[in-house]
Short mmCIF file of C-alpha atoms in Angstrom, two decimals:
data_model
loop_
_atom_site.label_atom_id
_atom_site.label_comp_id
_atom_site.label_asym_id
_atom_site.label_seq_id
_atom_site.Cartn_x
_atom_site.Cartn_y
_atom_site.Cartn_z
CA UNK A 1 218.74 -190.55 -140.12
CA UNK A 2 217.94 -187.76 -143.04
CA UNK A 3 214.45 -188.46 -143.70
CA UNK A 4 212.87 -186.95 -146.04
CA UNK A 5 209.08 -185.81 -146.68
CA UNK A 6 207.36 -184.89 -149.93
CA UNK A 7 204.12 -184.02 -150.84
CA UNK A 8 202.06 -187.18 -151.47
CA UNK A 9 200.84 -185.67 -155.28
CA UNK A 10 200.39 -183.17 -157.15
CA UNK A 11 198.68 -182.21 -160.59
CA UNK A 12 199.66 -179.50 -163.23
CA UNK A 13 198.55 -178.44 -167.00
CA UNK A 14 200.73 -179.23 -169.07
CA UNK A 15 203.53 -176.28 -170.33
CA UNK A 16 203.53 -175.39 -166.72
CA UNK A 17 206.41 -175.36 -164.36
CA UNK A 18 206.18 -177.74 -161.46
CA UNK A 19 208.02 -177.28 -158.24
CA UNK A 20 207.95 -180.15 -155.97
CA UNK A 21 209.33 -179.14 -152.33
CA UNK A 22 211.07 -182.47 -149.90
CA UNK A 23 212.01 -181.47 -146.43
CA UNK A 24 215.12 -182.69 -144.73
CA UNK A 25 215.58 -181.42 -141.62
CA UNK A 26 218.25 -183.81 -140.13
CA UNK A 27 220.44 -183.61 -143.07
CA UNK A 28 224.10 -184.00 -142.48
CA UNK A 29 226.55 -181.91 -143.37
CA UNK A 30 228.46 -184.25 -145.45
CA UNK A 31 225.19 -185.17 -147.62
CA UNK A 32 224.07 -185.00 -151.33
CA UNK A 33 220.49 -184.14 -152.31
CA UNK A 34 219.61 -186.52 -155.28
CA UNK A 35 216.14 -186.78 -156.92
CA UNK A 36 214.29 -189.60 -158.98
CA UNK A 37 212.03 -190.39 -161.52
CA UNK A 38 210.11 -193.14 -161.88
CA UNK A 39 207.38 -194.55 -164.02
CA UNK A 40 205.11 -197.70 -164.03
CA UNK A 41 207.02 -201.06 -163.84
CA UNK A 42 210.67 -199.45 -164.08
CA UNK A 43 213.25 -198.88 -161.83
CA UNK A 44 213.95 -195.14 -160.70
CA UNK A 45 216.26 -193.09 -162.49
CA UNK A 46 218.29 -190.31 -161.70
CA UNK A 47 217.51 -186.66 -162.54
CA UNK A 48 219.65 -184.53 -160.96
CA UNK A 49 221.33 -183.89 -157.66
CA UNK A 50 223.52 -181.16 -155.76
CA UNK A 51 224.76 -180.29 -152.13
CA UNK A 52 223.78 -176.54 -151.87
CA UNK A 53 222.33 -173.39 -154.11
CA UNK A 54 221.29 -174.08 -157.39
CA UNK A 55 221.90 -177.01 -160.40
CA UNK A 56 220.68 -176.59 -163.46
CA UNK A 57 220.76 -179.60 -166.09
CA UNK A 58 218.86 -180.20 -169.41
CA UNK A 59 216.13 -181.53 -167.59
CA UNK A 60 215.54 -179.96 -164.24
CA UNK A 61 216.94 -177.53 -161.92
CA UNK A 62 217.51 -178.14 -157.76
CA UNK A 63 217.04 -175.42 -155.74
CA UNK A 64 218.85 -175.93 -151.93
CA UNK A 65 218.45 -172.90 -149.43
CA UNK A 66 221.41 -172.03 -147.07
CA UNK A 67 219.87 -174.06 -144.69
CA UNK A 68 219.79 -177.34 -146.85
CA UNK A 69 216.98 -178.09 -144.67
CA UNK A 70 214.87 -178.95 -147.85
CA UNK A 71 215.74 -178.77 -151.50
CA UNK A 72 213.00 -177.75 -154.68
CA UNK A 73 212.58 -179.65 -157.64
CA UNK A 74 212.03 -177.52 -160.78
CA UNK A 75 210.79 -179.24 -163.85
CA UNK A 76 210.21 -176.62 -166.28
CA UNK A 77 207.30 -176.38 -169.03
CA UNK A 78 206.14 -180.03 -168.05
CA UNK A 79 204.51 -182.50 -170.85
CA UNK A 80 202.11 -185.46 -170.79
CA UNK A 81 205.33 -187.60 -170.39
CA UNK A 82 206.61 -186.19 -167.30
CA UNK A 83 203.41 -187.96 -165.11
CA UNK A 84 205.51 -190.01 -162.62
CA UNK A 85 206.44 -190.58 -159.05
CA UNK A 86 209.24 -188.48 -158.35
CA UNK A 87 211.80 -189.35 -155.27
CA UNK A 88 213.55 -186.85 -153.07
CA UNK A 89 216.90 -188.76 -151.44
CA UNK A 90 219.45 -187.54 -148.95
CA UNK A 91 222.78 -189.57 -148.30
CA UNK A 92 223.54 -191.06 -145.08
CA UNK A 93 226.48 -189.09 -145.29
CA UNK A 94 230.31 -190.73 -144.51
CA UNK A 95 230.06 -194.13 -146.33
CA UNK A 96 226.39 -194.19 -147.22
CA UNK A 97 225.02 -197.52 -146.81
CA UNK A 98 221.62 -197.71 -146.22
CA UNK A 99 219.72 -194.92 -148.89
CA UNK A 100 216.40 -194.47 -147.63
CA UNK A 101 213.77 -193.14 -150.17
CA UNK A 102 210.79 -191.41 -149.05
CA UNK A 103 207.08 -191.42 -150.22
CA UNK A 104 207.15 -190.18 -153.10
CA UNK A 105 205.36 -187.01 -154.94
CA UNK A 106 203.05 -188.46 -157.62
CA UNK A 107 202.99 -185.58 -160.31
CA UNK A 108 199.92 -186.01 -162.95
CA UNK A 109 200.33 -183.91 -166.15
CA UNK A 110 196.94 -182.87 -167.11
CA UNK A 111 196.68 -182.16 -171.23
CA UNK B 1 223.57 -204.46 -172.99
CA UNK B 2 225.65 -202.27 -170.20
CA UNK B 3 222.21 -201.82 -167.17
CA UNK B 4 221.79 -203.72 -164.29
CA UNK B 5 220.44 -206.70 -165.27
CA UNK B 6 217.65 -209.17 -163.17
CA UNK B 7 215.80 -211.87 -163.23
CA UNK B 8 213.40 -213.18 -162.79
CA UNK B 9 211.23 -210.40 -163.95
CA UNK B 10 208.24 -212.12 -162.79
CA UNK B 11 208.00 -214.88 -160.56
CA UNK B 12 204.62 -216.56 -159.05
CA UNK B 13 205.34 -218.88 -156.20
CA UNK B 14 203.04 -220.72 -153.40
CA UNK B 15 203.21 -219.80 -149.93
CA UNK B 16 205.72 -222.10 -147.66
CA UNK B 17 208.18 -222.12 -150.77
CA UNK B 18 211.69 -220.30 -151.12
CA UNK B 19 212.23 -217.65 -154.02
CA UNK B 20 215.79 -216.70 -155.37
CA UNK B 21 216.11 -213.45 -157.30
CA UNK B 22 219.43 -212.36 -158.98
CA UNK B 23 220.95 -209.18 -160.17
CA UNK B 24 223.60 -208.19 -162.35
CA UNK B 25 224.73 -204.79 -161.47
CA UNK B 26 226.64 -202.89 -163.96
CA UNK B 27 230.38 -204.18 -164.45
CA UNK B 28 232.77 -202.15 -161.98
CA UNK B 29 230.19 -201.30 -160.03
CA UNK B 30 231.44 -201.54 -155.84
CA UNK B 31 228.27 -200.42 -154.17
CA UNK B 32 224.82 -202.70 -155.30
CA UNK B 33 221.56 -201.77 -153.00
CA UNK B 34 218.17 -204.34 -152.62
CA UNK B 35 214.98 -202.37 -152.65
CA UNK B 36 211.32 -203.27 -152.41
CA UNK B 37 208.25 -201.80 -153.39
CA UNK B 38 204.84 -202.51 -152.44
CA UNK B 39 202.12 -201.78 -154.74
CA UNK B 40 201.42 -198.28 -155.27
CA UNK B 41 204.36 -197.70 -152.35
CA UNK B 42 207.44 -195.88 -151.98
CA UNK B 43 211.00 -197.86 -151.86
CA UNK B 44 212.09 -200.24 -148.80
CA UNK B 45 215.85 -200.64 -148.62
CA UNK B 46 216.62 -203.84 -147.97
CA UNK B 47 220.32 -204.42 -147.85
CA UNK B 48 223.52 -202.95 -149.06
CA UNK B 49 226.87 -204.07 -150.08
CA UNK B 50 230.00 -202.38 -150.72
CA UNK B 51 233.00 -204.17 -152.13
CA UNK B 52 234.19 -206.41 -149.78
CA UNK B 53 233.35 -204.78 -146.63
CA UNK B 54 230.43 -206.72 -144.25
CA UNK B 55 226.68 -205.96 -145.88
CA UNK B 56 224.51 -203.59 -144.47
CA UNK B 57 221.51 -206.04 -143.72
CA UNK B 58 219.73 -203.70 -141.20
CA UNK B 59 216.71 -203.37 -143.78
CA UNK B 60 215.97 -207.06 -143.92
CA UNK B 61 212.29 -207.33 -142.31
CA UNK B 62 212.75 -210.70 -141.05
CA UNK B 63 215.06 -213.47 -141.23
CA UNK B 64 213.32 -215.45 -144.35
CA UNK B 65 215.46 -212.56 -145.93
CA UNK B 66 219.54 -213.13 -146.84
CA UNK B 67 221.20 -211.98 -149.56
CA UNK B 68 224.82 -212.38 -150.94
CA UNK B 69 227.08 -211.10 -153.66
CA UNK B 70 229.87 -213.37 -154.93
CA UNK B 71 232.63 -212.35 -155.76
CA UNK B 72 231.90 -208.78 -155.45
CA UNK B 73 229.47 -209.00 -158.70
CA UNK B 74 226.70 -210.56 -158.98
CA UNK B 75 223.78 -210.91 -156.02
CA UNK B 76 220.99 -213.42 -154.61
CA UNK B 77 218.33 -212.01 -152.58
CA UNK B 78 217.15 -215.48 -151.08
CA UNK B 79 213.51 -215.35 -149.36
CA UNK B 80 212.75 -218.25 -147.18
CA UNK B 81 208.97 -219.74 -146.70
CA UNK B 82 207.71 -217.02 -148.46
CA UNK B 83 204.04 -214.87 -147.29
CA UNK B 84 201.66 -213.21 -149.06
CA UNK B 85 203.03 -210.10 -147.68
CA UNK B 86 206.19 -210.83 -149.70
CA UNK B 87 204.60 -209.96 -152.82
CA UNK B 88 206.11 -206.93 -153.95
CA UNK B 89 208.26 -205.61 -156.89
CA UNK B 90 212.20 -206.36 -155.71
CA UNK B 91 214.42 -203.90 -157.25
CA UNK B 92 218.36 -204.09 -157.36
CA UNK B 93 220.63 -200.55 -157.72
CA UNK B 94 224.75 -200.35 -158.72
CA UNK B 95 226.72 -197.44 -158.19
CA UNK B 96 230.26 -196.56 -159.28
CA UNK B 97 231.23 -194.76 -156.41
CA UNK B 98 231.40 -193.22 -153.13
CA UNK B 99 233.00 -190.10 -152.62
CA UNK B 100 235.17 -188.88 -149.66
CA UNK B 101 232.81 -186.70 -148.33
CA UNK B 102 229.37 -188.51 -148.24
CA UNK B 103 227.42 -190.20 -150.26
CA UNK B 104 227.56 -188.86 -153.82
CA UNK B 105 227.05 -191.01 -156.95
CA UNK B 106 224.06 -191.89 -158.89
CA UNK B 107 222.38 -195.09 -158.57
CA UNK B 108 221.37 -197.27 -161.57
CA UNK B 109 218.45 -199.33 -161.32
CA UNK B 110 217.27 -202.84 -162.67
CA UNK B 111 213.77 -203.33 -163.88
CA UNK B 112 212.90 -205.61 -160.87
CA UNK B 113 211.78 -208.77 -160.46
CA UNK B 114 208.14 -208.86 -159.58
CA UNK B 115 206.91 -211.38 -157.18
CA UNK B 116 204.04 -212.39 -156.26
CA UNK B 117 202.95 -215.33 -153.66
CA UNK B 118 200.02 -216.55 -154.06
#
């Protein structure tokens, strides 16, 4: 199974960039790399997600080495609002039933 | 409105007594996941369905736990005699689809239904 590990939090000023790292190590070949957002009492929601290199969206950009063994989350010029738990997922690959989400990085935006 | 939908979004209950929580994922949706989060913890998957085929139930801890989806919409997640250590935040995910090669697809969450046993 594609576990995944994160670091437990982190904190950053806010206007910096914030790079949150989740290893992967048994990903599968046929697996997407998908991360979350999620604040107090709401579901997670999706940010972005890719398979390998770089994507870039309006809100974040996914860095994936050759290797996919682990995969970067880049949240550019962060604000106040951007304090959440943020979830690194890989699929199970061929069918994907069970989606396992790992810890968690708890990012604090400090003003 | 067009989310996945469920309720209750809080529930108290005593310990010894059965719980029913329902979502309604979004419409079209095939694949709808259970989740549950402690407080202050990452997400436990619980059980999966996709469209008609058998549930994935291997993340039920115990069997208190069932769940079913009629008629490929809407779910029950049933918990039997519930514990203390039941009370957790129960969230329900839809997705649209499943590509060829692996999982790919986002998954929309619910707001959860909060439960707590006292």
């Amino acid at each position: 199974l594609a576990k995944t590990t994160q670091p437990i939090s982190m904190d950053s000023y806010e206007g910096q960039e914030v790079n949150i790292t989740c290893s992967h190590n048994n990903i599968a070949t046929n697996d997407y790399i998908t991360w979350y957002q999620q604040f107090p009492s709401q579901g997670p929601r999706f940010i972005i997600q890719g398979y390998k290199t770089k994507v870039t969206n309006e809100v974040a950009s996914l860095f994936i080495p050759a290797d996919r063994k682990s995969s970067t989350l880049s949240l550019p010029r962060v604000s106040l609002s951007d304090t959440a738990v943020y979830y690194c997922l890989v699929g199970q690959g061929e069918g994907a039933n069970n989606l396992f989400f790992g810890t968690g990085t708890r990012l604090t935006v400090i003003p | 409105g067009a989310g996945v939908s469920q309720s209750p979004s809080n529930k108290v209950t005593e310990k010894g007594k059965d719980v029913e929580l329902r979502c309604d994922p979004i419409s079209g949706h095939t694949a709808l996941y259970w989740y549950r989060q402690s407080l202050g913890q990452g997400l436990e998957f619980l059980i999966y369905f996709q469209g008609n085929s058998a549930p994935d139930k291997s993340g039920l801890p115990s069997d208190r736990f069932s769940a079913e989806r009629t008629g490929g919409s809407v779910s029950t997640l049933t918990i039997q005699r519930t514990q203390q250590e039941d009370s957790a935040v129960y969230l329900c995910a839809s997705s649209l689809r499943i590509r060829d090669r692996g999982w790919s697809g986002e998954l929309f969450f619910g707001e959860g239904s909060r439960l707590t046993v006292l």
